[in-house]
Amino acid sequence: NLNIVLCINGAFPDMQAARLACVSSGTLITQSLDVSVQEGETAKITCCWNGSADRVRFTWLKIQTLIENKTVIDQSTGFQNEQKNKCSVLTLETMTKNDSGKYICKVTVEIPVLKEALGNGTTITVTARKSTNDSKIEGNLPYPVIIALGVVVPLFLITLICFCSLRKKKGKTKTPSIKQNV
């Protein structure tokens, strides 16, 4: 127990940023916090560890079923590569409600000494996509159509009234000249 406390406090001071798990060797596994997405969207969750090894395997499991298995060989020449080798990102595209569940990351150090550790898991909740009917009112007309009609109809009526009154005025001025010619 003391080793776990030291591992969390020493290696990852911001406990709000990720779910944590430690193995007795002091290796720290961090996983993304729980995620909620809508159907059809993409979810990305991460798993990182703080150890060092020549070869590490990241395995993603959902209900004891293998989702992804990736082996990383440390060929780092600089800090960026080293950091890259310490994390795995699981990308799940076009999610459905069946994809909801707890995703657990298993880190296996293969070389130099075989060690395994499990993360605490990230729960992904997939919710139904919001209905497109929210932008409609009675009569099944969408708001943009109603707004357009609300602008166009009064303008048309004003134009029609102006046209009729101009025509009426022109008609009155022409009538006397016709009578004079007869």
mmCIF file of C-alpha atoms in Angstrom:
data_model
loop_
_atom_site.group_PDB
_atom_site.id
_atom_site.type_symbol
_atom_site.label_atom_id
_atom_site.label_comp_id
_atom_site.label_asym_id
_atom_site.label_seq_id
_atom_site.Cartn_x
_atom_site.Cartn_y
_atom_site.Cartn_z
ATOM 1 C CA ASN A 1 0.000 0.000 0.000
ATOM 2 C CA LEU A 2 2.793 2.425 0.876
ATOM 3 C CA ASN A 3 4.410 1.747 -2.500
ATOM 4 C CA ILE A 4 1.196 2.704 -4.342
ATOM 5 C CA VAL A 5 0.908 5.980 -2.440
ATOM 6 C CA LEU A 6 4.529 6.844 -3.208
ATOM 7 C CA CYS A 7 4.018 5.902 -6.835
ATOM 8 C CA ILE A 8 0.983 8.166 -7.259
ATOM 9 C CA ASN A 9 2.435 11.126 -5.377
ATOM 10 C CA GLY A 10 5.878 10.911 -6.929
ATOM 11 C CA ALA A 11 5.083 10.184 -10.558
ATOM 12 C CA PHE A 12 1.780 11.897 -11.279
ATOM 13 C CA PRO A 13 0.947 14.833 -8.994
ATOM 14 C CA ASP A 14 -2.313 15.873 -10.750
ATOM 15 C CA MET A 15 -4.656 13.044 -9.797
ATOM 16 C CA GLN A 16 -7.636 14.721 -11.543
ATOM 17 C CA ALA A 17 -6.080 14.344 -15.005
ATOM 18 C CA ALA A 18 -6.291 10.573 -15.357
ATOM 19 C CA ARG A 19 -7.215 7.299 -13.735
ATOM 20 C CA LEU A 20 -4.215 5.708 -12.038
ATOM 21 C CA ALA A 21 -2.997 2.206 -11.328
ATOM 22 C CA CYS A 22 0.325 1.025 -9.955
ATOM 23 C CA VAL A 23 2.040 -2.306 -9.792
ATOM 24 C CA SER A 24 4.265 -3.336 -6.923
ATOM 25 C CA SER A 25 7.386 -2.308 -8.840
ATOM 26 C CA GLY A 26 6.274 1.329 -8.722
ATOM 27 C CA THR A 27 5.290 1.463 -12.404
ATOM 28 C CA LEU A 28 2.432 3.886 -12.953
ATOM 29 C CA ILE A 29 -0.308 3.280 -15.534
ATOM 30 C CA THR A 30 -2.544 6.245 -16.401
ATOM 31 C CA GLN A 31 -5.726 6.063 -18.461
ATOM 32 C CA SER A 32 -8.053 8.764 -19.761
ATOM 33 C CA LEU A 33 -11.000 9.853 -17.648
ATOM 34 C CA ASP A 34 -14.446 8.522 -18.579
ATOM 35 C CA VAL A 35 -15.752 9.745 -21.932
ATOM 36 C CA SER A 36 -19.239 10.364 -23.310
ATOM 37 C CA VAL A 37 -19.857 10.581 -27.072
ATOM 38 C CA GLN A 38 -22.865 10.534 -29.385
ATOM 39 C CA GLU A 39 -23.531 7.747 -31.875
ATOM 40 C CA GLY A 40 -21.435 8.150 -35.015
ATOM 41 C CA GLU A 41 -18.701 10.177 -33.296
ATOM 42 C CA THR A 42 -15.071 9.181 -32.662
ATOM 43 C CA ALA A 43 -13.613 8.541 -29.203
ATOM 44 C CA LYS A 44 -9.905 8.611 -28.344
ATOM 45 C CA ILE A 45 -8.626 7.276 -25.041
ATOM 46 C CA THR A 46 -5.036 7.032 -23.860
ATOM 47 C CA CYS A 47 -2.928 4.752 -21.736
ATOM 48 C CA CYS A 48 0.523 5.827 -20.546
ATOM 49 C CA TRP A 49 3.116 4.369 -18.230
ATOM 50 C CA ASN A 50 6.155 5.833 -16.475
ATOM 51 C CA GLY A 51 8.625 2.964 -16.712
ATOM 52 C CA SER A 52 11.516 2.234 -19.026
ATOM 53 C CA ALA A 53 12.002 -0.906 -21.090
ATOM 54 C CA ASP A 54 13.364 -2.107 -24.401
ATOM 55 C CA ARG A 55 10.050 -3.600 -25.495
ATOM 56 C CA VAL A 56 6.549 -2.864 -24.188
ATOM 57 C CA ARG A 57 3.175 -4.184 -25.338
ATOM 58 C CA PHE A 58 -0.042 -2.169 -24.902
ATOM 59 C CA THR A 59 -3.191 -4.284 -24.981
ATOM 60 C CA TRP A 60 -6.703 -2.804 -24.906
ATOM 61 C CA LEU A 61 -9.490 -4.959 -23.480
ATOM 62 C CA LYS A 62 -13.252 -4.548 -23.231
ATOM 63 C CA ILE A 63 -15.079 -7.169 -21.164
ATOM 64 C CA GLN A 64 -11.999 -9.426 -21.337
ATOM 65 C CA THR A 65 -12.074 -9.179 -25.172
ATOM 66 C CA LEU A 66 -8.989 -8.024 -27.067
ATOM 67 C CA ILE A 67 -9.578 -4.709 -28.870
ATOM 68 C CA GLU A 68 -6.041 -3.713 -29.883
ATOM 69 C CA ASN A 69 -2.570 -5.130 -29.308
ATOM 70 C CA LYS A 70 0.492 -2.982 -30.048
ATOM 71 C CA THR A 71 4.149 -3.688 -29.305
ATOM 72 C CA VAL A 72 6.516 -0.730 -28.981
ATOM 73 C CA ILE A 73 10.264 -1.186 -29.337
ATOM 74 C CA ASP A 74 12.357 1.572 -27.779
ATOM 75 C CA GLN A 75 14.534 3.034 -30.521
ATOM 76 C CA SER A 76 14.457 6.499 -29.071
ATOM 77 C CA THR A 77 16.976 9.043 -30.222
ATOM 78 C CA GLY A 78 15.351 11.916 -28.401
ATOM 79 C CA PHE A 79 12.718 12.952 -25.893
ATOM 80 C CA GLN A 80 9.808 12.970 -28.382
ATOM 81 C CA ASN A 81 10.260 9.346 -29.421
ATOM 82 C CA GLU A 82 10.663 8.267 -25.812
ATOM 83 C CA GLN A 83 7.375 9.916 -24.828
ATOM 84 C CA LYS A 84 5.643 8.412 -27.848
ATOM 85 C CA ASN A 85 6.750 4.928 -26.813
ATOM 86 C CA LYS A 86 5.237 5.362 -23.356
ATOM 87 C CA CYS A 87 1.639 5.921 -24.502
ATOM 88 C CA SER A 88 -0.974 4.173 -26.570
ATOM 89 C CA VAL A 89 -4.000 5.935 -28.043
ATOM 90 C CA LEU A 90 -7.060 3.837 -28.834
ATOM 91 C CA THR A 91 -9.217 5.486 -31.508
ATOM 92 C CA LEU A 92 -12.758 4.182 -31.911
ATOM 93 C CA GLU A 93 -14.536 5.607 -34.952
ATOM 94 C CA THR A 94 -18.247 5.702 -35.817
ATOM 95 C CA MET A 95 -19.264 4.610 -32.341
ATOM 96 C CA THR A 96 -22.545 2.808 -31.642
ATOM 97 C CA LYS A 97 -24.345 2.114 -28.364
ATOM 98 C CA ASN A 98 -22.797 -1.389 -28.415
ATOM 99 C CA ASP A 99 -19.373 0.248 -28.043
ATOM 100 C CA SER A 100 -20.332 1.565 -24.588
ATOM 101 C CA GLY A 101 -18.365 -0.056 -21.788
ATOM 102 C CA LYS A 102 -15.179 -0.108 -19.747
ATOM 103 C CA TYR A 103 -11.919 -0.199 -21.723
ATOM 104 C CA ILE A 104 -8.901 -1.448 -19.790
ATOM 105 C CA CYS A 105 -5.293 -0.962 -20.828
ATOM 106 C CA LYS A 106 -2.810 -3.710 -20.041
ATOM 107 C CA VAL A 107 0.891 -2.806 -20.211
ATOM 108 C CA THR A 108 3.303 -5.699 -20.588
ATOM 109 C CA VAL A 109 7.037 -5.085 -20.293
ATOM 110 C CA GLU A 110 8.568 -7.868 -22.389
ATOM 111 C CA ILE A 111 12.263 -6.906 -22.282
ATOM 112 C CA PRO A 112 14.361 -6.746 -20.066
ATOM 113 C CA VAL A 113 12.129 -8.446 -17.439
ATOM 114 C CA LEU A 114 8.562 -9.657 -18.002
ATOM 115 C CA LYS A 115 6.088 -7.512 -15.994
ATOM 116 C CA GLU A 116 2.370 -6.793 -16.482
ATOM 117 C CA ALA A 117 0.102 -4.076 -15.139
ATOM 118 C CA LEU A 118 -3.530 -3.149 -15.745
ATOM 119 C CA GLY A 119 -4.941 0.356 -15.799
ATOM 120 C CA ASN A 120 -8.105 1.133 -13.848
ATOM 121 C CA GLY A 121 -10.083 1.475 -17.082
ATOM 122 C CA THR A 122 -11.900 4.196 -18.962
ATOM 123 C CA THR A 123 -15.673 3.982 -19.328
ATOM 124 C CA ILE A 124 -17.033 5.133 -22.671
ATOM 125 C CA THR A 125 -20.734 5.972 -22.783
ATOM 126 C CA VAL A 126 -22.329 6.253 -26.227
ATOM 127 C CA THR A 127 -25.591 8.208 -26.258
ATOM 128 C CA ALA A 128 -28.200 8.470 -29.013
ATOM 129 C CA ARG A 129 -27.631 11.267 -31.496
ATOM 130 C CA LYS A 130 -29.904 14.224 -30.821
ATOM 131 C CA SER A 131 -32.956 14.246 -33.081
ATOM 132 C CA THR A 132 -32.999 16.681 -35.990
ATOM 133 C CA ASN A 133 -36.677 17.328 -35.195
ATOM 134 C CA ASP A 134 -35.562 19.784 -32.489
ATOM 135 C CA SER A 135 -35.233 22.496 -35.148
ATOM 136 C CA LYS A 136 -38.804 22.022 -36.388
ATOM 137 C CA ILE A 137 -42.147 23.265 -35.143
ATOM 138 C CA GLU A 138 -45.694 22.101 -35.840
ATOM 139 C CA GLY A 139 -46.407 21.445 -39.488
ATOM 140 C CA ASN A 140 -42.902 19.950 -39.945
ATOM 141 C CA LEU A 141 -41.421 23.191 -41.310
ATOM 142 C CA PRO A 142 -37.896 23.956 -40.120
ATOM 143 C CA TYR A 143 -37.227 27.306 -38.445
ATOM 144 C CA PRO A 144 -35.166 28.744 -41.343
ATOM 145 C CA VAL A 145 -38.109 28.251 -43.738
ATOM 146 C CA ILE A 146 -40.513 29.956 -41.345
ATOM 147 C CA ILE A 147 -38.112 32.861 -40.815
ATOM 148 C CA ALA A 148 -37.655 33.254 -44.576
ATOM 149 C CA LEU A 149 -41.417 33.244 -45.113
ATOM 150 C CA GLY A 150 -41.833 35.779 -42.314
ATOM 151 C CA VAL A 151 -39.497 38.162 -44.169
ATOM 152 C CA VAL A 152 -40.466 37.462 -47.800
ATOM 153 C CA VAL A 153 -44.280 37.537 -47.439
ATOM 154 C CA PRO A 154 -44.479 41.044 -45.878
ATOM 155 C CA LEU A 155 -41.993 42.392 -48.469
ATOM 156 C CA PHE A 156 -44.087 40.875 -51.254
ATOM 157 C CA LEU A 157 -47.274 42.421 -49.833
ATOM 158 C CA ILE A 158 -45.641 45.864 -49.528
ATOM 159 C CA THR A 159 -44.382 45.616 -53.127
ATOM 160 C CA LEU A 160 -47.831 44.550 -54.349
ATOM 161 C CA ILE A 161 -49.535 47.444 -52.533
ATOM 162 C CA CYS A 162 -47.027 49.949 -53.962
ATOM 163 C CA PHE A 163 -47.451 48.529 -57.461
ATOM 164 C CA CYS A 164 -51.255 48.682 -57.259
ATOM 165 C CA SER A 165 -51.285 52.233 -55.918
ATOM 166 C CA LEU A 166 -48.866 53.462 -58.614
ATOM 167 C CA ARG A 167 -50.951 51.801 -61.293
ATOM 168 C CA LYS A 168 -54.105 53.352 -59.868
ATOM 169 C CA LYS A 169 -52.491 56.834 -59.896
ATOM 170 C CA LYS A 170 -51.283 56.382 -63.485
ATOM 171 C CA GLY A 171 -54.748 55.216 -64.504
ATOM 172 C CA LYS A 172 -56.381 58.375 -63.057
ATOM 173 C CA THR A 173 -53.967 60.722 -64.864
ATOM 174 C CA LYS A 174 -54.484 59.008 -68.249
ATOM 175 C CA THR A 175 -58.300 58.979 -68.100
ATOM 176 C CA PRO A 176 -58.823 62.778 -68.520
ATOM 177 C CA SER A 177 -56.557 62.889 -71.566
ATOM 178 C CA ILE A 178 -58.522 60.084 -73.223
ATOM 179 C CA LYS A 179 -61.828 61.924 -72.646
ATOM 180 C CA GLN A 180 -60.444 65.112 -74.184
ATOM 181 C CA ASN A 181 -59.376 63.341 -77.362
ATOM 182 C CA VAL A 182 -62.850 61.831 -77.922
#
